[in-house]
Every structure is written in structure tokens, then in C-alpha cells.
Amino acid sequence: MTATAGTDATTGETEVALRRRLEAALAPEGAGRPLLLLVEGAAGTGKSHLVHRLTAAPPPTVRRMTPEEPPPGSGPVLTVVEDVHRARPGVVARLLRLLAEPRTHLACVLSYRPEELAVPGLVLGPATEFPATLTVVRHILGPLDVTAVRRMAEDALGADHCTADLVDGLYRASGGVAQTLADLLDDLVARPPVSGQPYSVADRTGTPPRLEALVLRRTAALPEEHRAVVFAAAVLDEPAPSRDLAAVAGLRGQPFHHALVAACRAGVLEARGDGRYGFTSPLAAAAARRAATGPALEVLHRRAARLLAARQPVDWERVAGHRLACGDARGWLRAVERAAQSFEEDGEQQRAVPLLESALATDLVPRQARSRLATLLARCAVVGLRSDQTLRVLRHIVADPGLPAGVRGEIRLDLGLLQCNQVGAVAGGLAELTRAVGELEGRPVPLARALSALAMPYGPGFSLAENAAWIKRAVAVADESGDPVVQTAVAANRVSVLLNGGDPAAWELIDRLPRESDLAGCRQQTARGLCNAADAAVWLGHYEKSRELLAEGVALAARSGAAYAERTGRGCALVLDWATGRWAGLAERARAFVEEAGTMPYLVSDARMVLGLLALSRGEWADAVTHLRGPEAADLDTGPVPISATVSGALIRLALAHDDIAGAAEEAAAAWKRLRAKGNWPWAAELAPWAVEAALRAGETVTAGSMTDEFAAGLEGRDAPSAEAALEWTRAVLAEHTDGTAEAALLYESSAAAYRELPRPYHEALTTVGAARCALTLGEKGDSAVTALTDRAAVFDVLGATWDAARVRAELRRYQPAGERRQPGRPRYGDMLSPREAEVAELAAAGMSNREIATTLHLSPRTVEQHVARALQKTGVHSRQQLAQALEAASG
């Protein structure tokens, strides 16, 4: 917007545009039209910061003067007065004279709070008047939007710490007021969370002192009879229509009208433009509530409870808060229970959990009501996310000897489910579930749920055959119950039992799950069943089906409030992307998931496994061990069996890479024992090839043969394409190490073809390399084998599997065709890295030690040491960490 002499403008211009206006007015060579820039904004919106940035460094030709100073005879003049609403009468008078006949090359910048002007809208009081020769521009600063809040938060805390939840919390708590946001961020910086925990506004109590002082000062300035409307707005704690404010304040007619006008005029409340009035932020409302006296505050809360209870639909959670605040314990308890039941009916159990937790943590709930609320809490918690407070409450209640057995069994059932799922304490959870079965006889609905939970196949507590027996019994009890929700829950678990075992009958059962049920509970159980089916399909090797089930299950979980099932699906998506070679950005996605759901071991076990497998393929040994077997990783003996088997396969491979044959064989034996106890051999797909190789390299040929035969027998009649491909691979490994190289080559090729069909590009490349290696050993298919190795090295490069690419290139050098061998004499690369130096440098930058690089590339540690030294010298860096940056810059 361009303003000419005599122009008024209200702008939302950028800071750069405002600076240009000032420069144009003050430029000696320009027309010099006088400019008045009005910077308007409520308290804390950043007026002073903006004015300072605009006027901090005027050109040398500009004289900066105050209104009290006499103006110079000529030349550009800049006058800045902040907080004009507080200016002394003499200053206002001089500003009026200055602007009445403005000189050329004058720029006057005034900032003010509109809510504190003596006369609304008149910056310099009743005499405010601007001559036609003066360009007047008003720039209004309002609340920050979410993008600006994120920008400020990232500047203060770093982008890595600014989660969407944190930014949303800061935006809501501050109301977008820049000063309040800055104070909140200062508090977060001064009191960072415990290591590993995200920043959160929720655990910050109290209003920033600056904001509290402003609210209390403005409230105190009101006549006492007008303050009731302020306290009513604070108690309602949300923008409210005038009729609601009047009802809670206990004012009617003109007294209420005058009080509301006075509160808005003083800047305590603000009109939202839709007939509602409220505070700038929840923190401002909290400050006003604390200023209200006890008895008066109780009256306000009682009126608010009555007002809200008369609405339809009733917001029982808010009603409960008001009834508790006014001392109505019985009314509070009824409202809490109604609120939690409403959340459960609407599929919003996650909202019910903290409400019930806080109620049960008080001594206001009688024994009979405690068991009722605890049962409701347990039922809601099992479909939500982890809460240690819920665990403590439920453990305390089931220990009550006066609790009826059936009630105790129902609560114990959900306690066991929480331990198995959200907490990851599988042994303890199964023990609680088993005890619950004995306490629930004669109560078919909870009994069917307990039996169905014991049937879930992922944990190591029962064999797959025992899981099948539990689910058979659960189906019979669920049919007897006639309850559609529990029947859906049992059907979902039956799908898991059958599908994880590779039983084709499961696919028809998946189609029968009720997606469109009118009951939220049925939809939640279906969402859980679909997400679990997607997970089972990943382990079997049905990747397209898994992706379809995952999309449907996660969407249904989000719509129906099944938070835990939704997170389960998102963890499964990480494993699916790893299996199918969608590795771009996968590590970042997995790390974000760990940070988000890190308190739930079962949930994050997928992500940690994926991070470990990716690190292994890159040769980042330390990171691989941390993710696969570190203190935060799932325990191999108690964690999900398919993940334990996969992790063990990776650990065996890692030990073999380090020539730790004894360690590899020991891990293989332990993992095989766990899998044999479970009896579900499709889950051996990621373990068997490496376990058999470890046994063979340890000289245990008979054991390796028995493992292979046991794996094959366990797959008979099973629909498990990934395991079938792995079985061919396992047989190839056995043949290669028992003088059956020709047979091994064919088996590797068969396995590679199967992986290609799935598709699994990483595994296809690994087995193709095995086939090429065997062919070269036999002296057959030399050219095609070398081409295969070259192509698979490129596949590894695309995936980012640095270590695998280096191993294949080392294999290539051993069998380099004569026509490709270089001429005698050492080639000269000057300051450029030679191919071998670049290869060594890449592995060194990935964190591998000299000995590990030597093992990978079939070099001596001394040779590797020399290559690393030359790479550091040629790139001009001094450490392996810097070497990584130098290589990345060179490739970019």
C-alpha cells in the first residue's frame, strides 16, 4: 500500500514495508512528506520491540528528537514516543503542536495500547486531529498465529524440541500474546524436562508474574461492583456470551451492562466479535480466579455448574470441576461418572482416563463408588495410552480384600492388559490375566475378554498351540454372552492367532469384522483387529495386504478413539517400510516415533528394531547394538517373539561380521530355543539363515541341519511367503558350507526370485550376492555373476546400506575380470581420493573401527590405517566425524 499526502491507512504490512515508509519520509533527496506511524497493540503484543527495530539505527542525516526539544531549522527529524497512553499532558500537547503543522522530512512514531487510551480511538485525547498534509499510517499488532509461535519456540528451544503438541500448548496458553509466550519460553528454558522427556506446557503451573500483575492491576482499578463480571469470566474459563456472564456474575440489566463495558474498557476482558467475551488467554483467567475471595468464588462456581448442567448436551467434565470447586462432593462424583461414561460411549476413552485417575486419587469417593469408577477407568485405559498413575490406582484397588471377586476380576483383567500392552511387562500381565479367569467364572463378558487376551500370540508366555486353545474357549464364552463388543474383540484376537500362524482361514474372518457398527466399542475392536492383522501380514510377507489393512485400521482407530491401536498401526508401518525397501527418511520416522511413544516398550519395539537393522546395514555397529540390545530395547526373553527373533538374527549377523563365532552360535541357540517354545515357525524368517550360518561356522553341522529341517517342517501347510523365501536361503547356506556349492547357487537364486516377487529388495540383493559368490567359486557364469554383484552394490547404495555395498565391492575385487584390470603401476589420483580410499573413508565416517573395516574389505588393519590417514589428509579434516561431513559435501 502506498500512501500520499493526506492519506490514512490501516496496515498489516511487513516490517520491511514499514521501514521503507520511514526511509521515504526521512530521505533528504525525496519529497519529504511528513509521516505519522501509529503502532497499536494490546499489552504484550510486541510494540516496543517493533518500534525499536524500526528506529534503532536512523541514517546520520536524521536528527532524533523528543517532543520537549525545539525542532531544528532544517533536515530530517525522527520523533519516537512509546506508550502514548501514559504520556504526561505536556508531552501530548507538544505532540499535537508538532503534528498540527508538520514540517517536511518529519517521521513521528507513536505506540500505544488502545484499551488504555483516555478516550477510545483518540491517540492524543479529545483534541486529536491530523492535518491533510500528514500521511497517517496505523499498524495494528494482534496475537501471534501458530506459525509465529512455532518460530519463537524454535528460536528459544531448538527445532528438535518443538513438537506439534508443545507448539499447540504454547499457543493456547499464551493466547498468541508475544510477551506471555516469551515468558513461558523463558520458564521452559530455565526448567528443562528430565532427560529424554519432551518439553510440555502442561506441567508448568501458575501465570507468568508479568501477566498476573497486569490482570490484577486492571481488575483492581475497576469499581468493586464491576469486578463480579471479571470473576465470572474467569470461572467459566472460556469466551462466553453476555447472558452466561450475567448468570454466573449474578448481575442483571444496567448493572451488568455497566460492569461488562467497564471490564472491556479497562482491558481485563475483550470482545471476541461473535457476541462472546473473555480473557486474552487461559493464564490471564487463572490469575483473575486467584484474586477472587473464597466464599464469593464458591458462589460463582455453583452458578456455573447450574448453568452448564442446564445445557444440552451437558459437558459433564466441566460441571464436575465446578461442583468440586464449590464443595458439592456428591454432585461432583455424579458428574465425574457421567462424564467418563459419555467419553466411553463416544469412543474418547483417552479423555476419561485422567478424569477418573484424579477422582480416585482423592478421599472423596466412597468404597462402593471407588470400585465402580475403577472398573470404568480400567475399561477406558486399555484402549488408551500408557499411564503409570492408572497402574498404581488399579493395583491399589485390586488389593482391597473387601472388593467383590467379580469386580476384582474385571479390574484385574484390564490391569493385566495394561501390563501386557502399554507397559510391556508381559509376564506380570499374563499372571494377572490368568488369575482374572478364575475370578470371572459366571461373568461371560469379562471372562471372554480375559480368555481372548491370553490367546494373543505375540508374547512368549504360551505356545501358539496354547494360544489357539485359549481363543477356542474365548469364542465359546463370547457366543454365550451375546455381547456384540466382546464378540468383536474375540473375533479380532482370533484373527491374530490364525493369521500369525499362517492359517489362510484368517483372511475371511478379517472381512467379517464390523467396520460400520453403531457401537463405538465394536469399531474400536475392529480397528485393533485390522492393525494387528496388518502386523501379522508383514511378518508373513503379504506386504500389499498389510498396507491395505494398515490404512483401513489406522483410519478407523483415529475415528473411533482407539489411541493405542492407532499407535500400533504406525509402528507396524515402520516395519513394513523396512521390509519393502522404503528406507528414505525411515530412520527419522522411527526416531520420531520412539520419542513420541517411548514410555510404552511394546509400541516402540518396532521402531527400535528398525533403527538397529538400518544401523547394521550401514556398519554403524555401536548404534546397532544400542538399538537392538541397549537398555531401552525390548528384552529378548519377554518381548514380542517375532521382534526378538529378528533382533537375534541381526545380533548373530553382527557377531559373524566381527568373527565372534562363539558369540554368534550362543545367540543362535538361545533364539532358536525361544522360537521352538513358541512353536510359530513363520517368525523364523529373519533368524534362520543367520542362526544356521552361525552353527555351521562353529562346526555344528548336525545342529545346522536339524535347524533347517525343523524350520521346513514348521512351515508345512502355512501361508508364509517371507518364511518360504528364507527357507530357501537357509538351505543355500547349509549347502554352501557343506561342499554343495552348485546346489547352494541354485537355492540362493530361488530365494532371490522369491524375495523379488514379494518384493523385498534388500533381501533379494543379499541372496543374489550369495548366488553370484557361489557361481564365481565354481568358476561359472563369470561375467553374469560380476554384473549381478555390481548391480546389487548399486541397490545397496540406493538403500543407504553402506556396509553391504562395501562388502560386495570387496567381493568384486577378488573376482575382477581380466579385461577390467588396470595397467601395471600405481594410478595417480593427486589430491582426489582413490576408489579404495573413498571406500575406506566412507566406512570410517560411518563409525566403523579399522579392524571392522579390515574384516569387511578383506584388508589388513595396517592398510586400513594408511587409507584412513590419506583420506583425512586429502579432505583436510582432522577427525572421522569431520570426514563424514567432508564426504557428504563432496557428494552433494
Short mmCIF file of N, CA and C in Angstrom, two decimals, residues 35-142:
data_model
loop_
_atom_site.label_atom_id
_atom_site.label_comp_id
_atom_site.label_asym_id
_atom_site.label_seq_id
_atom_site.Cartn_x
_atom_site.Cartn_y
_atom_site.Cartn_z
N LEU A 35 5.21 11.95 7.97
CA LEU A 35 4.60 10.64 8.24
C LEU A 35 4.35 10.47 9.73
N LEU A 36 3.15 10.05 10.06
CA LEU A 36 2.83 9.64 11.43
C LEU A 36 2.54 8.14 11.39
N LEU A 37 3.37 7.37 12.07
CA LEU A 37 3.19 5.91 12.15
C LEU A 37 2.67 5.57 13.54
N LEU A 38 1.44 5.08 13.59
CA LEU A 38 0.81 4.68 14.85
C LEU A 38 0.95 3.17 15.00
N VAL A 39 1.64 2.74 16.03
CA VAL A 39 1.81 1.31 16.29
C VAL A 39 0.89 0.95 17.44
N GLU A 40 -0.18 0.26 17.12
CA GLU A 40 -1.23 -0.05 18.08
C GLU A 40 -1.21 -1.53 18.44
N GLY A 41 -1.39 -1.82 19.71
CA GLY A 41 -1.47 -3.22 20.12
C GLY A 41 -1.74 -3.33 21.60
N ALA A 42 -2.44 -4.38 21.98
CA ALA A 42 -2.72 -4.62 23.39
C ALA A 42 -1.42 -4.92 24.13
N ALA A 43 -1.51 -4.97 25.44
CA ALA A 43 -0.33 -5.22 26.26
C ALA A 43 0.32 -6.54 25.86
N GLY A 44 1.64 -6.50 25.68
CA GLY A 44 2.39 -7.72 25.42
C GLY A 44 2.44 -8.17 23.99
N THR A 45 1.92 -7.36 23.05
CA THR A 45 1.90 -7.81 21.66
C THR A 45 3.18 -7.49 20.91
N GLY A 46 4.15 -6.84 21.53
CA GLY A 46 5.44 -6.63 20.90
C GLY A 46 5.63 -5.27 20.26
N LYS A 47 4.90 -4.26 20.72
CA LYS A 47 5.03 -2.93 20.13
C LYS A 47 6.42 -2.36 20.32
N SER A 48 6.95 -2.43 21.53
CA SER A 48 8.26 -1.84 21.81
C SER A 48 9.35 -2.49 20.98
N HIS A 49 9.28 -3.81 20.83
CA HIS A 49 10.29 -4.50 20.02
C HIS A 49 10.22 -4.03 18.57
N LEU A 50 9.02 -3.90 18.04
CA LEU A 50 8.87 -3.46 16.65
C LEU A 50 9.39 -2.03 16.48
N VAL A 51 8.99 -1.12 17.38
CA VAL A 51 9.44 0.27 17.28
C VAL A 51 10.96 0.36 17.36
N HIS A 52 11.53 -0.42 18.26
CA HIS A 52 12.99 -0.39 18.40
C HIS A 52 13.67 -0.86 17.11
N ARG A 53 13.16 -1.92 16.52
CA ARG A 53 13.78 -2.42 15.29
C ARG A 53 13.63 -1.42 14.14
N LEU A 54 12.50 -0.73 14.11
CA LEU A 54 12.27 0.21 13.02
C LEU A 54 13.12 1.47 13.14
N THR A 55 13.42 1.90 14.38
CA THR A 55 14.05 3.21 14.58
C THR A 55 15.42 3.14 15.24
N ALA A 56 15.97 1.95 15.39
CA ALA A 56 17.21 1.80 16.16
C ALA A 56 18.39 2.48 15.51
N ALA A 57 18.48 2.48 14.20
CA ALA A 57 19.68 3.00 13.52
C ALA A 57 19.29 3.92 12.37
N PRO A 58 18.83 5.15 12.67
CA PRO A 58 18.50 6.07 11.58
C PRO A 58 19.75 6.54 10.86
N PRO A 59 19.63 6.99 9.62
CA PRO A 59 20.80 7.48 8.88
C PRO A 59 21.44 8.67 9.59
N PRO A 60 22.74 8.94 9.34
CA PRO A 60 23.43 10.06 10.01
C PRO A 60 22.79 11.41 9.73
N THR A 61 22.09 11.53 8.60
CA THR A 61 21.48 12.82 8.25
C THR A 61 20.23 13.11 9.07
N VAL A 62 19.72 12.09 9.80
CA VAL A 62 18.47 12.24 10.54
C VAL A 62 18.77 12.61 11.99
N ARG A 63 18.05 13.64 12.46
CA ARG A 63 18.17 14.01 13.87
C ARG A 63 17.02 13.40 14.64
N ARG A 64 17.33 12.69 15.71
CA ARG A 64 16.29 12.09 16.55
C ARG A 64 16.01 13.03 17.71
N MET A 65 14.76 13.47 17.87
CA MET A 65 14.42 14.44 18.90
C MET A 65 13.17 14.00 19.67
N THR A 66 13.10 14.46 20.91
CA THR A 66 11.91 14.22 21.73
C THR A 66 10.95 15.38 21.55
N PRO A 67 9.69 15.22 21.94
CA PRO A 67 8.74 16.34 21.79
C PRO A 67 9.14 17.58 22.59
N GLU A 68 9.90 17.38 23.68
CA GLU A 68 10.30 18.51 24.50
C GLU A 68 11.36 19.38 23.82
N GLU A 69 12.11 18.81 22.88
CA GLU A 69 13.20 19.55 22.25
C GLU A 69 12.66 20.47 21.16
N PRO A 70 13.32 21.63 20.97
CA PRO A 70 12.91 22.51 19.86
C PRO A 70 13.35 21.89 18.54
N PRO A 71 12.50 21.95 17.53
CA PRO A 71 12.86 21.35 16.24
C PRO A 71 13.99 22.11 15.58
N PRO A 72 14.86 21.42 14.85
CA PRO A 72 15.95 22.10 14.15
C PRO A 72 15.41 22.94 12.99
N GLY A 73 16.25 23.80 12.49
CA GLY A 73 15.82 24.66 11.39
C GLY A 73 15.53 23.90 10.13
N SER A 74 16.27 22.86 9.87
CA SER A 74 16.06 22.08 8.64
C SER A 74 16.59 20.67 8.84
N GLY A 75 16.33 19.84 7.83
CA GLY A 75 16.82 18.47 7.86
C GLY A 75 15.79 17.49 8.38
N PRO A 76 15.98 16.18 8.09
CA PRO A 76 15.04 15.15 8.54
C PRO A 76 15.01 15.03 10.05
N VAL A 77 13.82 14.82 10.60
CA VAL A 77 13.64 14.70 12.05
C VAL A 77 12.81 13.45 12.34
N LEU A 78 13.28 12.65 13.30
CA LEU A 78 12.56 11.45 13.75
C LEU A 78 12.18 11.64 15.21
N THR A 79 10.90 11.51 15.49
CA THR A 79 10.39 11.61 16.87
C THR A 79 9.71 10.30 17.22
N VAL A 80 10.10 9.72 18.34
CA VAL A 80 9.53 8.44 18.78
C VAL A 80 9.02 8.60 20.20
N VAL A 81 7.76 8.28 20.42
CA VAL A 81 7.19 8.29 21.77
C VAL A 81 6.47 6.96 21.97
N GLU A 82 6.93 6.18 22.91
CA GLU A 82 6.28 4.91 23.21
C GLU A 82 5.28 5.08 24.35
N ASP A 83 4.29 4.20 24.37
CA ASP A 83 3.26 4.20 25.41
C ASP A 83 2.61 5.57 25.56
N VAL A 84 2.10 6.09 24.45
CA VAL A 84 1.47 7.41 24.46
C VAL A 84 0.29 7.44 25.43
N HIS A 85 -0.34 6.30 25.65
CA HIS A 85 -1.47 6.27 26.57
C HIS A 85 -1.07 6.67 27.99
N ARG A 86 0.23 6.62 28.29
CA ARG A 86 0.71 7.02 29.62
C ARG A 86 1.40 8.38 29.61
N ALA A 87 1.47 9.02 28.46
CA ALA A 87 2.24 10.26 28.34
C ALA A 87 1.65 11.38 29.20
N ARG A 88 2.53 12.23 29.73
CA ARG A 88 2.09 13.38 30.52
C ARG A 88 1.35 14.38 29.62
N PRO A 89 0.45 15.15 30.19
CA PRO A 89 -0.30 16.12 29.38
C PRO A 89 0.59 17.07 28.59
N GLY A 90 1.73 17.45 29.18
CA GLY A 90 2.62 18.37 28.46
C GLY A 90 3.19 17.73 27.20
N VAL A 91 3.52 16.46 27.27
CA VAL A 91 4.06 15.76 26.11
C VAL A 91 2.99 15.64 25.02
N VAL A 92 1.75 15.31 25.43
CA VAL A 92 0.66 15.21 24.46
C VAL A 92 0.43 16.54 23.78
N ALA A 93 0.48 17.63 24.55
CA ALA A 93 0.25 18.96 23.97
C ALA A 93 1.33 19.29 22.94
N ARG A 94 2.58 18.98 23.26
CA ARG A 94 3.65 19.27 22.32
C ARG A 94 3.54 18.42 21.05
N LEU A 95 3.10 17.15 21.21
CA LEU A 95 2.89 16.32 20.02
C LEU A 95 1.78 16.88 19.15
N LEU A 96 0.70 17.39 19.77
CA LEU A 96 -0.36 17.99 19.00
C LEU A 96 0.13 19.20 18.20
N ARG A 97 1.00 20.01 18.84
CA ARG A 97 1.54 21.18 18.14
C ARG A 97 2.46 20.74 17.00
N LEU A 98 3.28 19.69 17.27
CA LEU A 98 4.22 19.20 16.26
C LEU A 98 3.49 18.71 15.01
N LEU A 99 2.34 18.04 15.24
CA LEU A 99 1.62 17.43 14.13
C LEU A 99 0.59 18.36 13.50
N ALA A 100 0.28 19.47 14.17
CA ALA A 100 -0.73 20.39 13.63
C ALA A 100 -0.27 20.99 12.31
N GLU A 101 0.99 21.38 12.26
CA GLU A 101 1.58 21.90 11.02
C GLU A 101 2.89 21.15 10.78
N PRO A 102 2.80 19.93 10.32
CA PRO A 102 4.01 19.10 10.24
C PRO A 102 4.98 19.61 9.18
N ARG A 103 6.23 19.63 9.55
CA ARG A 103 7.27 20.04 8.62
C ARG A 103 7.57 18.91 7.65
N THR A 104 8.23 19.23 6.56
CA THR A 104 8.67 18.17 5.64
C THR A 104 9.78 17.37 6.29
N HIS A 105 9.98 16.17 5.80
CA HIS A 105 11.02 15.26 6.30
C HIS A 105 10.85 14.99 7.81
N LEU A 106 9.59 14.89 8.23
CA LEU A 106 9.29 14.53 9.62
C LEU A 106 8.69 13.13 9.64
N ALA A 107 9.20 12.29 10.53
CA ALA A 107 8.60 10.98 10.81
C ALA A 107 8.36 10.88 12.30
N CYS A 108 7.12 10.68 12.66
CA CYS A 108 6.75 10.57 14.08
C CYS A 108 6.17 9.18 14.31
N VAL A 109 6.74 8.44 15.26
CA VAL A 109 6.31 7.08 15.57
C VAL A 109 5.75 7.07 16.98
N LEU A 110 4.48 6.70 17.11
CA LEU A 110 3.81 6.63 18.41
C LEU A 110 3.29 5.21 18.63
N SER A 111 3.55 4.65 19.81
CA SER A 111 2.99 3.34 20.14
C SER A 111 2.04 3.49 21.32
N TYR A 112 1.04 2.62 21.38
CA TYR A 112 0.04 2.77 22.45
C TYR A 112 -0.79 1.50 22.55
N ARG A 113 -1.40 1.38 23.74
CA ARG A 113 -2.38 0.32 23.98
C ARG A 113 -3.77 0.92 23.78
N PRO A 114 -4.53 0.44 22.83
CA PRO A 114 -5.84 1.05 22.58
C PRO A 114 -6.77 0.95 23.78
N GLU A 115 -6.63 -0.11 24.56
CA GLU A 115 -7.53 -0.30 25.70
C GLU A 115 -7.25 0.67 26.83
N GLU A 116 -6.11 1.37 26.79
CA GLU A 116 -5.77 2.28 27.87
C GLU A 116 -5.78 3.75 27.44
N LEU A 117 -6.27 4.05 26.27
CA LEU A 117 -6.38 5.45 25.85
C LEU A 117 -7.44 6.16 26.70
N ALA A 118 -7.19 7.43 26.98
CA ALA A 118 -8.13 8.21 27.79
C ALA A 118 -9.48 8.30 27.11
N VAL A 119 -9.45 8.47 25.78
CA VAL A 119 -10.69 8.49 25.00
C VAL A 119 -10.55 7.40 23.94
N PRO A 120 -11.44 6.40 23.92
CA PRO A 120 -11.27 5.30 22.97
C PRO A 120 -11.11 5.80 21.54
N GLY A 121 -10.06 5.30 20.87
CA GLY A 121 -9.82 5.61 19.47
C GLY A 121 -9.07 6.90 19.21
N LEU A 122 -8.92 7.77 20.21
CA LEU A 122 -8.23 9.05 20.02
C LEU A 122 -6.87 8.98 20.68
N VAL A 123 -5.83 8.86 19.87
CA VAL A 123 -4.49 8.59 20.38
C VAL A 123 -4.00 9.71 21.29
N LEU A 124 -4.29 10.96 20.92
CA LEU A 124 -3.79 12.10 21.69
C LEU A 124 -4.92 12.82 22.42
N GLY A 125 -5.93 12.03 22.79
CA GLY A 125 -7.00 12.62 23.58
C GLY A 125 -8.06 13.31 22.75
N PRO A 126 -8.95 14.06 23.42
CA PRO A 126 -10.08 14.69 22.71
C PRO A 126 -9.66 15.64 21.60
N ALA A 127 -8.46 16.20 21.70
CA ALA A 127 -8.02 17.17 20.70
C ALA A 127 -7.34 16.53 19.49
N THR A 128 -7.34 15.20 19.43
CA THR A 128 -6.66 14.52 18.33
C THR A 128 -7.22 14.94 16.98
N GLU A 129 -6.33 15.43 16.13
CA GLU A 129 -6.72 15.84 14.79
C GLU A 129 -5.49 15.80 13.90
N PHE A 130 -5.62 15.29 12.69
CA PHE A 130 -4.48 15.16 11.78
C PHE A 130 -4.73 16.02 10.54
N PRO A 131 -3.81 16.92 10.22
CA PRO A 131 -3.99 17.79 9.05
C PRO A 131 -3.90 16.98 7.75
N ALA A 132 -4.40 17.56 6.69
CA ALA A 132 -4.44 16.88 5.39
C ALA A 132 -3.07 16.61 4.83
N THR A 133 -2.07 17.41 5.23
CA THR A 133 -0.72 17.23 4.66
C THR A 133 0.04 16.08 5.31
N LEU A 134 -0.54 15.49 6.34
CA LEU A 134 0.14 14.44 7.11
C LEU A 134 -0.31 13.06 6.64
N THR A 135 0.65 12.21 6.29
CA THR A 135 0.34 10.80 5.99
C THR A 135 0.25 10.04 7.31
N VAL A 136 -0.89 9.45 7.58
CA VAL A 136 -1.12 8.74 8.83
C VAL A 136 -1.27 7.25 8.52
N VAL A 137 -0.43 6.46 9.12
CA VAL A 137 -0.47 5.01 8.92
C VAL A 137 -0.61 4.34 10.30
N ARG A 138 -1.62 3.51 10.44
CA ARG A 138 -1.80 2.78 11.71
C ARG A 138 -1.48 1.30 11.47
N HIS A 139 -0.53 0.82 12.23
CA HIS A 139 -0.14 -0.60 12.13
C HIS A 139 -0.59 -1.30 13.41
N ILE A 140 -1.50 -2.27 13.27
CA ILE A 140 -2.08 -2.94 14.43
C ILE A 140 -1.39 -4.28 14.65
N LEU A 141 -0.89 -4.45 15.86
CA LEU A 141 -0.27 -5.72 16.24
C LEU A 141 -1.30 -6.55 17.01
N GLY A 142 -1.62 -7.72 16.50
CA GLY A 142 -2.55 -8.60 17.18
C GLY A 142 -1.84 -9.82 17.72
#
